[in-house]
Amino acid sequence: MSRRVVLIGHPVSHSFSAAMQQAAFDALGIDATYELWDRTPLQLADTIAEIRGEDFLGANVTIPHKERVALLVDRLTEDAHATGAVNTITREGKRLVGHNTDVPGFRIALDKLVGKQKMPRQAVVLGAGGGARAVVHGLITEGFQRVIVFNRHLHRAEKLVRHFSKSAAHMELRAMPWHESVIEAELSKTRLLVNATSIGLHGDETPVPGELLPPDLLVLDLIYNPARTHLLRDAASAGDTAANGELMLLHQGAAAFALWTGQPAPLEVMSAALEQARAAGIQSAEGEPTGSAPSS
Ligand code: NDP
């Protein structure tokens, strides 16, 4: 029987996951297809019920469903429980297990960004959704001492901070209102800025005006498509060290692949497929025919 894995999100058309995962299945001769399912929050419960069928190996979950899905599966792994967010689902018989492979993906991206420098201890995080939860958990467990979370809707950032109150009891984890002057003041006291909002995903927008970025900041934008967001271009102009979310995408995907198949992920194949999807996306922007690659 051919098996299925689905990406559940709304929207999903920006995603490179299908290109990456399908290439990995094909390279290892696994008879499986990776499908994009655009499902609204109202359709989510029925969608999760649907993937309990035997033909499913599991699923990925993306914007805006990661937190809600944590309430719909039967069991959570440690990282999924700690974050209250699920980006990967596996099946144990009819039971669904929620995992969070964004956490190891973020750790690898952070290590690469910091490189040989000393790991900072202060961070500013923009956003309070599922991705931000993986980031904040990663920062807490990495030993950060001060993490400030800004979000458009302050109550969601406050909820995130409450969620981590036990694991962050030894450090300062605070939610602050989204005011440019407050963000500027916090950026002047920090070494690391992580954008975990979806600002920049759909248009050439930035969460933070370029003039607010101090030099020598480490900037990680979780967005990987487009590759150079407005924020990343501004960071480069300010003399900052910056990276997009592609390495996090690759490694969260590799961890998910291993969970579904029980086999180590073919990292090089997946990385090459990402590059191809990116190239096809660039062609698309230039008006060339692209087939289905950029949206998959
Ligand atoms: P969610 O839908 O859970 O959260 C979206 C976040 O973006 C919220 O904080 C939301 O604020 C904020 N936001 C959205 N639109 C606006 C806006 N117009 N103005 C201000 N704030 C806005 O999504 P996720 O957390 O799952 O994903 C967030 C981003 O991170 C996405 O771009 C996603 O692609 C990326 N990501 C990348 C990963 C990778 O592997 N590279 C892994 C995980 C995420 P509010 O709460 O106020 O609505």
mmCIF file of C-alpha atoms and ligand atoms in Angstrom:
data_model
loop_
_atom_site.group_PDB
_atom_site.id
_atom_site.type_symbol
_atom_site.label_atom_id
_atom_site.label_comp_id
_atom_site.label_asym_id
_atom_site.label_seq_id
_atom_site.Cartn_x
_atom_site.Cartn_y
_atom_site.Cartn_z
ATOM 1 C CA MET A 1 0.000 0.000 0.000
ATOM 2 C CA SER A 2 1.315 3.424 -0.909
ATOM 3 C CA ARG A 3 1.520 5.607 2.216
ATOM 4 C CA ARG A 4 0.657 9.259 2.663
ATOM 5 C CA VAL A 5 2.086 12.181 4.643
ATOM 6 C CA VAL A 6 0.296 15.518 4.605
ATOM 7 C CA LEU A 7 1.234 19.084 5.492
ATOM 8 C CA ILE A 8 -1.712 20.700 7.274
ATOM 9 C CA GLY A 9 -1.672 24.500 7.280
ATOM 10 C CA HIS A 10 -3.431 27.627 6.081
ATOM 11 C CA PRO A 11 -1.900 28.716 3.777
ATOM 12 C CA VAL A 12 0.558 26.020 2.612
ATOM 13 C CA SER A 13 1.467 27.319 -0.828
ATOM 14 C CA HIS A 14 4.719 28.967 0.399
ATOM 15 C CA SER A 15 6.047 25.656 1.736
ATOM 16 C CA PHE A 16 9.089 23.807 0.394
ATOM 17 C CA SER A 17 8.395 20.772 2.583
ATOM 18 C CA ALA A 18 6.843 18.614 -0.128
ATOM 19 C CA ALA A 19 9.817 19.099 -2.469
ATOM 20 C CA MET A 20 12.192 18.158 0.353
ATOM 21 C CA GLN A 21 10.222 15.198 1.775
ATOM 22 C CA GLN A 22 9.193 13.699 -1.578
ATOM 23 C CA ALA A 23 12.821 13.741 -2.713
ATOM 24 C CA ALA A 24 13.775 11.906 0.500
ATOM 25 C CA PHE A 25 11.049 9.239 0.081
ATOM 26 C CA ASP A 26 12.045 8.702 -3.551
ATOM 27 C CA ALA A 27 15.790 8.542 -2.801
ATOM 28 C CA LEU A 28 15.236 5.777 -0.229
ATOM 29 C CA GLY A 29 12.684 3.902 -2.359
ATOM 30 C CA ILE A 30 9.867 4.480 0.145
ATOM 31 C CA ASP A 31 6.444 4.226 -1.504
ATOM 32 C CA ALA A 32 4.930 7.379 -0.026
ATOM 33 C CA THR A 33 3.568 10.718 -1.195
ATOM 34 C CA TYR A 34 3.710 14.085 0.571
ATOM 35 C CA GLU A 35 0.598 16.194 0.019
ATOM 36 C CA LEU A 36 -0.244 19.812 0.821
ATOM 37 C CA TRP A 37 -3.557 20.215 2.633
ATOM 38 C CA ASP A 38 -4.769 23.778 3.025
ATOM 39 C CA ARG A 39 -7.251 23.544 5.917
ATOM 40 C CA THR A 40 -8.880 26.353 7.904
ATOM 41 C CA PRO A 41 -9.053 26.277 11.719
ATOM 42 C CA LEU A 42 -12.720 25.214 11.421
ATOM 43 C CA GLN A 43 -11.712 22.136 9.388
ATOM 44 C CA LEU A 44 -8.884 21.146 11.717
ATOM 45 C CA ALA A 45 -10.619 18.596 13.980
ATOM 46 C CA ASP A 46 -12.047 16.658 10.991
ATOM 47 C CA THR A 47 -8.663 16.804 9.272
ATOM 48 C CA ILE A 48 -6.894 15.307 12.287
ATOM 49 C CA ALA A 49 -9.560 12.559 12.454
ATOM 50 C CA GLU A 50 -8.905 11.766 8.790
ATOM 51 C CA ILE A 51 -5.180 11.055 9.247
ATOM 52 C CA ARG A 52 -5.910 8.235 11.721
ATOM 53 C CA GLY A 53 -6.418 5.965 8.680
ATOM 54 C CA GLU A 54 -3.935 3.165 7.936
ATOM 55 C CA ASP A 55 -2.671 4.716 4.723
ATOM 56 C CA PHE A 56 -1.160 7.657 6.646
ATOM 57 C CA LEU A 57 2.406 7.604 7.959
ATOM 58 C CA GLY A 58 1.749 10.925 9.664
ATOM 59 C CA ALA A 59 1.699 14.651 9.057
ATOM 60 C CA ASN A 60 3.420 17.978 9.382
ATOM 61 C CA VAL A 61 1.584 20.940 10.866
ATOM 62 C CA THR A 62 2.271 24.580 10.036
ATOM 63 C CA ILE A 63 0.767 28.086 10.402
ATOM 64 C CA PRO A 64 -1.587 28.679 12.140
ATOM 65 C CA HIS A 65 -2.411 25.242 13.627
ATOM 66 C CA LYS A 66 0.560 24.118 15.745
ATOM 67 C CA GLU A 67 -0.927 25.010 19.125
ATOM 68 C CA ARG A 68 -4.467 23.746 18.397
ATOM 69 C CA VAL A 69 -3.174 20.415 17.118
ATOM 70 C CA ALA A 70 -1.461 19.823 20.462
ATOM 71 C CA LEU A 71 -4.983 19.527 21.936
ATOM 72 C CA LEU A 72 -6.225 17.126 19.236
ATOM 73 C CA VAL A 73 -3.630 14.318 19.354
ATOM 74 C CA ASP A 74 -3.586 11.436 21.873
ATOM 75 C CA ARG A 75 -0.063 11.802 23.236
ATOM 76 C CA LEU A 76 2.645 14.481 23.241
ATOM 77 C CA THR A 77 6.397 13.879 23.289
ATOM 78 C CA GLU A 78 8.574 15.847 25.686
ATOM 79 C CA ASP A 79 9.345 18.751 23.318
ATOM 80 C CA ALA A 80 5.709 18.955 22.167
ATOM 81 C CA HIS A 81 4.496 18.968 25.765
ATOM 82 C CA ALA A 82 7.102 21.540 26.800
ATOM 83 C CA THR A 83 6.178 23.897 23.961
ATOM 84 C CA GLY A 84 2.439 23.200 23.770
ATOM 85 C CA ALA A 85 2.918 23.065 19.986
ATOM 86 C CA VAL A 86 3.075 20.235 17.447
ATOM 87 C CA ASN A 87 4.681 20.369 13.995
ATOM 88 C CA THR A 88 4.897 16.610 13.331
ATOM 89 C CA ILE A 89 2.409 13.788 13.886
ATOM 90 C CA THR A 90 3.076 10.055 13.824
ATOM 91 C CA ARG A 91 0.603 7.177 14.160
ATOM 92 C CA GLU A 92 0.747 4.401 16.766
ATOM 93 C CA GLY A 93 -2.087 2.195 15.537
ATOM 94 C CA LYS A 94 -5.116 4.488 15.661
ATOM 95 C CA ARG A 95 -3.476 6.789 18.225
ATOM 96 C CA LEU A 96 -1.763 9.983 17.102
ATOM 97 C CA VAL A 97 1.476 11.201 18.684
ATOM 98 C CA GLY A 98 2.402 14.902 18.547
ATOM 99 C CA HIS A 99 6.095 15.829 18.231
ATOM 100 C CA ASN A 100 7.898 19.142 17.936
ATOM 101 C CA THR A 101 10.880 18.837 15.602
ATOM 102 C CA ASP A 102 11.067 22.643 15.270
ATOM 103 C CA VAL A 103 12.926 22.555 18.590
ATOM 104 C CA PRO A 104 15.976 20.582 17.386
ATOM 105 C CA GLY A 105 15.758 22.443 14.052
ATOM 106 C CA PHE A 106 15.956 25.788 15.852
ATOM 107 C CA ARG A 107 18.888 24.644 18.016
ATOM 108 C CA ILE A 108 20.919 23.730 14.929
ATOM 109 C CA ALA A 109 20.072 27.050 13.212
ATOM 110 C CA LEU A 110 21.005 29.018 16.352
ATOM 111 C CA ASP A 111 24.333 27.188 16.758
ATOM 112 C CA LYS A 112 25.213 27.875 13.125
ATOM 113 C CA LEU A 113 24.299 31.566 13.424
ATOM 114 C CA VAL A 114 26.354 32.047 16.589
ATOM 115 C CA GLY A 115 29.277 30.116 15.085
ATOM 116 C CA LYS A 116 32.487 30.462 17.069
ATOM 117 C CA GLN A 117 31.213 33.430 19.062
ATOM 118 C CA LYS A 118 30.109 33.058 22.677
ATOM 119 C CA MET A 119 26.460 31.999 22.947
ATOM 120 C CA PRO A 120 24.522 35.120 24.004
ATOM 121 C CA ARG A 121 22.355 35.104 27.137
ATOM 122 C CA GLN A 122 19.758 37.719 26.116
ATOM 123 C CA ALA A 123 17.293 37.539 23.249
ATOM 124 C CA VAL A 124 14.354 39.404 21.751
ATOM 125 C CA VAL A 125 11.706 37.191 20.143
ATOM 126 C CA LEU A 126 9.077 38.648 17.823
ATOM 127 C CA GLY A 127 5.911 36.543 17.693
ATOM 128 C CA ALA A 128 4.072 34.224 20.050
ATOM 129 C CA GLY A 129 2.681 31.478 17.797
ATOM 130 C CA GLY A 130 3.753 27.854 17.420
ATOM 131 C CA GLY A 131 7.152 28.725 15.947
ATOM 132 C CA ALA A 132 7.888 31.213 18.737
ATOM 133 C CA ARG A 133 7.139 28.520 21.316
ATOM 134 C CA ALA A 134 9.831 26.267 19.829
ATOM 135 C CA VAL A 135 12.245 29.232 19.841
ATOM 136 C CA VAL A 136 11.537 30.210 23.454
ATOM 137 C CA HIS A 137 11.865 26.591 24.635
ATOM 138 C CA GLY A 138 15.147 26.314 22.729
ATOM 139 C CA LEU A 139 16.465 29.514 24.336
ATOM 140 C CA ILE A 140 15.446 28.456 27.857
ATOM 141 C CA THR A 141 17.122 25.066 27.510
ATOM 142 C CA GLU A 142 20.204 26.699 25.923
ATOM 143 C CA GLY A 143 20.717 28.696 29.147
ATOM 144 C CA PHE A 144 19.517 32.163 28.118
ATOM 145 C CA GLN A 145 18.957 34.422 31.114
ATOM 146 C CA ARG A 146 16.707 37.123 29.652
ATOM 147 C CA VAL A 147 14.178 36.624 26.834
ATOM 148 C CA ILE A 148 11.681 39.325 25.859
ATOM 149 C CA VAL A 149 8.697 38.343 23.708
ATOM 150 C CA PHE A 150 6.884 40.965 21.620
ATOM 151 C CA ASN A 151 3.626 40.144 19.878
ATOM 152 C CA ARG A 152 0.973 42.147 18.029
ATOM 153 C CA HIS A 153 -1.657 40.718 20.378
ATOM 154 C CA LEU A 154 -0.004 41.081 23.776
ATOM 155 C CA HIS A 155 -2.325 38.556 25.471
ATOM 156 C CA ARG A 156 -0.890 35.758 23.296
ATOM 157 C CA ALA A 157 2.673 36.643 24.364
ATOM 158 C CA GLU A 158 1.470 36.708 27.988
ATOM 159 C CA LYS A 159 -0.095 33.266 27.530
ATOM 160 C CA LEU A 160 3.218 31.991 26.123
ATOM 161 C CA VAL A 161 5.109 33.375 29.123
ATOM 162 C CA ARG A 162 2.616 31.713 31.518
ATOM 163 C CA HIS A 163 3.040 28.432 29.655
ATOM 164 C CA PHE A 164 6.801 28.492 30.338
ATOM 165 C CA SER A 165 6.544 29.850 33.896
ATOM 166 C CA LYS A 166 7.966 26.678 35.509
ATOM 167 C CA SER A 167 10.782 25.956 33.056
ATOM 168 C CA ALA A 168 11.756 29.669 32.993
ATOM 169 C CA ALA A 169 11.475 30.204 36.760
ATOM 170 C CA HIS A 170 15.264 30.679 37.082
ATOM 171 C CA MET A 171 15.444 33.404 34.414
ATOM 172 C CA GLU A 172 13.662 36.503 33.111
ATOM 173 C CA LEU A 173 11.034 35.686 30.476
ATOM 174 C CA ARG A 174 8.715 38.624 29.805
ATOM 175 C CA ALA A 175 5.986 39.647 27.392
ATOM 176 C CA MET A 176 6.079 43.276 26.267
ATOM 177 C CA PRO A 177 3.695 45.395 24.183
ATOM 178 C CA TRP A 178 4.543 45.881 20.508
ATOM 179 C CA HIS A 179 5.712 49.530 20.537
ATOM 180 C CA GLU A 180 8.662 50.547 18.390
ATOM 181 C CA SER A 181 10.270 52.558 21.203
ATOM 182 C CA VAL A 182 10.075 49.557 23.570
ATOM 183 C CA ILE A 183 11.428 47.189 20.908
ATOM 184 C CA GLU A 184 14.275 49.638 20.180
ATOM 185 C CA ALA A 185 15.184 49.872 23.869
ATOM 186 C CA GLU A 186 15.235 46.084 24.199
ATOM 187 C CA LEU A 187 17.258 45.596 21.018
ATOM 188 C CA SER A 188 19.945 47.918 22.371
ATOM 189 C CA LYS A 189 20.349 45.528 25.340
ATOM 190 C CA THR A 190 20.419 42.252 23.444
ATOM 191 C CA ARG A 191 22.670 40.244 21.085
ATOM 192 C CA LEU A 192 20.040 38.041 19.441
ATOM 193 C CA LEU A 193 16.838 38.880 17.559
ATOM 194 C CA VAL A 194 14.559 36.098 16.301
ATOM 195 C CA ASN A 195 11.638 36.854 14.011
ATOM 196 C CA ALA A 196 8.990 34.191 14.636
ATOM 197 C CA THR A 197 6.146 36.218 13.150
ATOM 198 C CA SER A 198 4.895 35.640 9.628
ATOM 199 C CA ILE A 199 5.573 39.280 8.700
ATOM 200 C CA GLY A 200 7.618 39.103 5.486
ATOM 201 C CA LEU A 201 6.170 35.773 4.364
ATOM 202 C CA HIS A 202 3.580 37.189 1.975
ATOM 203 C CA GLY A 203 4.798 40.694 1.135
ATOM 204 C CA ASP A 204 8.022 42.692 1.373
ATOM 205 C CA GLU A 205 7.254 43.822 4.919
ATOM 206 C CA THR A 206 9.416 43.879 8.020
ATOM 207 C CA PRO A 207 8.450 43.585 11.689
ATOM 208 C CA VAL A 208 11.130 46.099 12.734
ATOM 209 C CA PRO A 209 12.216 49.236 10.826
ATOM 210 C CA GLY A 210 15.864 48.924 9.764
ATOM 211 C CA GLU A 211 16.962 51.990 11.751
ATOM 212 C CA LEU A 212 16.063 50.198 14.990
ATOM 213 C CA LEU A 213 18.633 47.456 14.376
ATOM 214 C CA PRO A 214 21.915 48.054 16.217
ATOM 215 C CA PRO A 215 25.162 46.830 14.609
ATOM 216 C CA ASP A 216 26.626 43.454 15.642
ATOM 217 C CA LEU A 217 23.274 41.877 16.326
ATOM 218 C CA LEU A 218 22.638 38.207 15.509
ATOM 219 C CA VAL A 219 19.390 38.050 13.516
ATOM 220 C CA LEU A 220 17.484 34.855 12.724
ATOM 221 C CA ASP A 221 14.362 35.127 10.588
ATOM 222 C CA LEU A 222 12.398 31.842 10.721
ATOM 223 C CA ILE A 223 10.968 32.647 7.285
ATOM 224 C CA TYR A 224 12.811 30.762 4.533
ATOM 225 C CA ASN A 225 10.701 31.695 1.510
ATOM 226 C CA PRO A 226 11.558 34.374 0.443
ATOM 227 C CA ALA A 227 15.207 33.711 1.270
ATOM 228 C CA ARG A 228 16.119 37.363 1.877
ATOM 229 C CA THR A 229 13.311 39.058 3.704
ATOM 230 C CA HIS A 230 13.160 42.807 4.240
ATOM 231 C CA LEU A 231 14.363 42.196 7.803
ATOM 232 C CA LEU A 232 17.405 40.212 6.620
ATOM 233 C CA ARG A 233 18.331 42.868 4.055
ATOM 234 C CA ASP A 234 18.079 45.572 6.728
ATOM 235 C CA ALA A 235 20.157 43.451 9.108
ATOM 236 C CA ALA A 236 22.901 43.101 6.481
ATOM 237 C CA SER A 237 22.889 46.901 5.947
ATOM 238 C CA ALA A 238 23.175 47.458 9.710
ATOM 239 C CA GLY A 239 26.281 45.226 9.870
ATOM 240 C CA ASP A 240 24.497 42.367 11.624
ATOM 241 C CA THR A 241 25.068 38.628 11.232
ATOM 242 C CA ALA A 242 21.866 37.219 9.812
ATOM 243 C CA ALA A 243 20.319 33.947 8.636
ATOM 244 C CA ASN A 244 16.962 32.797 7.320
ATOM 245 C CA GLY A 245 14.954 29.745 8.426
ATOM 246 C CA GLU A 246 16.195 27.303 5.793
ATOM 247 C CA LEU A 247 18.545 25.348 8.057
ATOM 248 C CA MET A 248 15.780 25.054 10.670
ATOM 249 C CA LEU A 249 13.406 23.847 7.944
ATOM 250 C CA LEU A 250 15.903 21.243 6.749
ATOM 251 C CA HIS A 251 16.571 19.839 10.210
ATOM 252 C CA GLN A 252 12.984 19.867 11.466
ATOM 253 C CA GLY A 253 12.141 18.037 8.241
ATOM 254 C CA ALA A 254 14.957 15.523 8.664
ATOM 255 C CA ALA A 255 13.818 14.731 12.214
ATOM 256 C CA ALA A 256 10.210 14.327 11.023
ATOM 257 C CA PHE A 257 11.302 12.012 8.196
ATOM 258 C CA ALA A 258 13.146 9.772 10.661
ATOM 259 C CA LEU A 259 10.043 9.616 12.893
ATOM 260 C CA TRP A 260 7.710 8.599 10.031
ATOM 261 C CA THR A 261 10.017 6.065 8.380
ATOM 262 C CA GLY A 262 12.338 4.814 11.138
ATOM 263 C CA GLN A 263 15.256 5.591 8.809
ATOM 264 C CA PRO A 264 17.879 8.337 8.961
ATOM 265 C CA ALA A 265 17.000 11.225 6.653
ATOM 266 C CA PRO A 266 19.078 11.681 3.474
ATOM 267 C CA LEU A 267 20.160 15.223 4.394
ATOM 268 C CA GLU A 268 22.054 15.957 1.187
ATOM 269 C CA VAL A 269 19.123 14.898 -0.983
ATOM 270 C CA MET A 270 16.752 17.055 1.062
ATOM 271 C CA SER A 271 19.086 20.038 0.957
ATOM 272 C CA ALA A 272 19.454 19.735 -2.845
ATOM 273 C CA ALA A 273 15.658 19.510 -3.212
ATOM 274 C CA LEU A 274 15.308 22.719 -1.190
ATOM 275 C CA GLU A 275 17.775 24.464 -3.470
ATOM 276 C CA GLN A 276 15.835 23.266 -6.521
ATOM 277 C CA ALA A 277 12.538 24.439 -5.062
ATOM 278 C CA ARG A 278 14.130 27.801 -4.333
ATOM 279 C CA ALA A 279 15.468 28.088 -7.912
ATOM 280 C CA ALA A 280 12.033 27.186 -9.311
ATOM 281 C CA GLY A 281 10.490 29.827 -7.026
ATOM 282 C CA ILE A 282 12.846 32.464 -8.351
ATOM 283 C CA GLN A 283 11.914 31.476 -11.908
ATOM 284 C CA SER A 284 8.290 31.796 -10.939
ATOM 285 C CA ALA A 285 8.866 35.330 -9.679
ATOM 286 C CA GLU A 286 10.390 36.104 -13.052
ATOM 287 C CA GLY A 287 7.315 34.779 -14.840
ATOM 288 C CA GLU A 288 8.704 31.450 -16.033
ATOM 289 C CA PRO A 289 6.632 28.254 -15.857
ATOM 290 C CA THR A 290 7.529 26.336 -12.705
ATOM 291 C CA GLY A 291 5.294 23.260 -12.479
ATOM 292 C CA SER A 292 4.381 22.488 -8.889
ATOM 293 C CA ALA A 293 7.806 22.749 -7.277
ATOM 294 C CA PRO A 294 7.665 26.118 -5.524
ATOM 295 C CA SER A 295 4.390 25.455 -3.788
ATOM 296 C CA SER A 296 5.348 21.954 -2.716
HETATM 297 P P1 NDP B 1 1.368 31.200 13.900
HETATM 298 O O1 NDP B 1 0.234 31.414 12.987
HETATM 299 O O2 NDP B 1 1.221 30.252 15.049
HETATM 300 O O3 NDP B 1 1.878 32.615 14.490
HETATM 301 C C1 NDP B 1 2.011 33.724 13.643
HETATM 302 C C2 NDP B 1 2.727 34.834 14.403
HETATM 303 O O4 NDP B 1 2.904 35.938 13.494
HETATM 304 C C3 NDP B 1 1.928 35.378 15.580
HETATM 305 O O5 NDP B 1 2.823 35.830 16.551
HETATM 306 C C4 NDP B 1 1.171 36.547 14.938
HETATM 307 O O6 NDP B 1 0.793 37.554 15.849
HETATM 308 C C5 NDP B 1 2.240 37.100 14.022
HETATM 309 N N1 NDP B 1 1.690 37.872 12.917
HETATM 310 C C6 NDP B 1 1.116 37.387 11.792
HETATM 311 N N2 NDP B 1 0.742 38.406 10.996
HETATM 312 C C7 NDP B 1 1.076 39.562 11.630
HETATM 313 C C8 NDP B 1 0.966 40.947 11.308
HETATM 314 N N3 NDP B 1 0.420 41.338 10.157
HETATM 315 N N4 NDP B 1 1.440 41.857 12.184
HETATM 316 C C9 NDP B 1 2.009 41.449 13.339
HETATM 317 N N5 NDP B 1 2.148 40.144 13.723
HETATM 318 C C10 NDP B 1 1.691 39.212 12.854
HETATM 319 O O7 NDP B 1 2.577 30.739 12.955
HETATM 320 P P2 NDP B 1 3.924 29.950 13.324
HETATM 321 O O8 NDP B 1 4.378 30.398 14.666
HETATM 322 O O9 NDP B 1 3.746 28.513 13.062
HETATM 323 O O10 NDP B 1 4.932 30.521 12.195
HETATM 324 C C11 NDP B 1 5.407 31.867 12.247
HETATM 325 C C12 NDP B 1 6.464 32.073 11.156
HETATM 326 O O11 NDP B 1 7.616 31.264 11.412
HETATM 327 C C13 NDP B 1 5.965 31.680 9.759
HETATM 328 O O12 NDP B 1 6.475 32.601 8.824
HETATM 329 C C14 NDP B 1 6.568 30.306 9.542
HETATM 330 O O13 NDP B 1 6.768 30.012 8.179
HETATM 331 C C15 NDP B 1 7.903 30.448 10.290
HETATM 332 N N6 NDP B 1 8.411 29.149 10.763
HETATM 333 C C16 NDP B 1 9.493 28.633 10.123
HETATM 334 C C17 NDP B 1 10.029 27.437 10.533
HETATM 335 C C18 NDP B 1 11.241 26.881 9.851
HETATM 336 O O14 NDP B 1 11.481 25.678 9.913
HETATM 337 N N7 NDP B 1 12.043 27.705 9.209
HETATM 338 C C19 NDP B 1 9.444 26.663 11.644
HETATM 339 C C20 NDP B 1 8.323 27.336 12.288
HETATM 340 C C21 NDP B 1 7.819 28.521 11.819
HETATM 341 P P3 NDP B 1 -0.679 37.523 16.559
HETATM 342 O O15 NDP B 1 -0.584 36.457 17.611
HETATM 343 O O16 NDP B 1 -0.819 38.890 17.116
HETATM 344 O O17 NDP B 1 -1.664 37.190 15.476
#
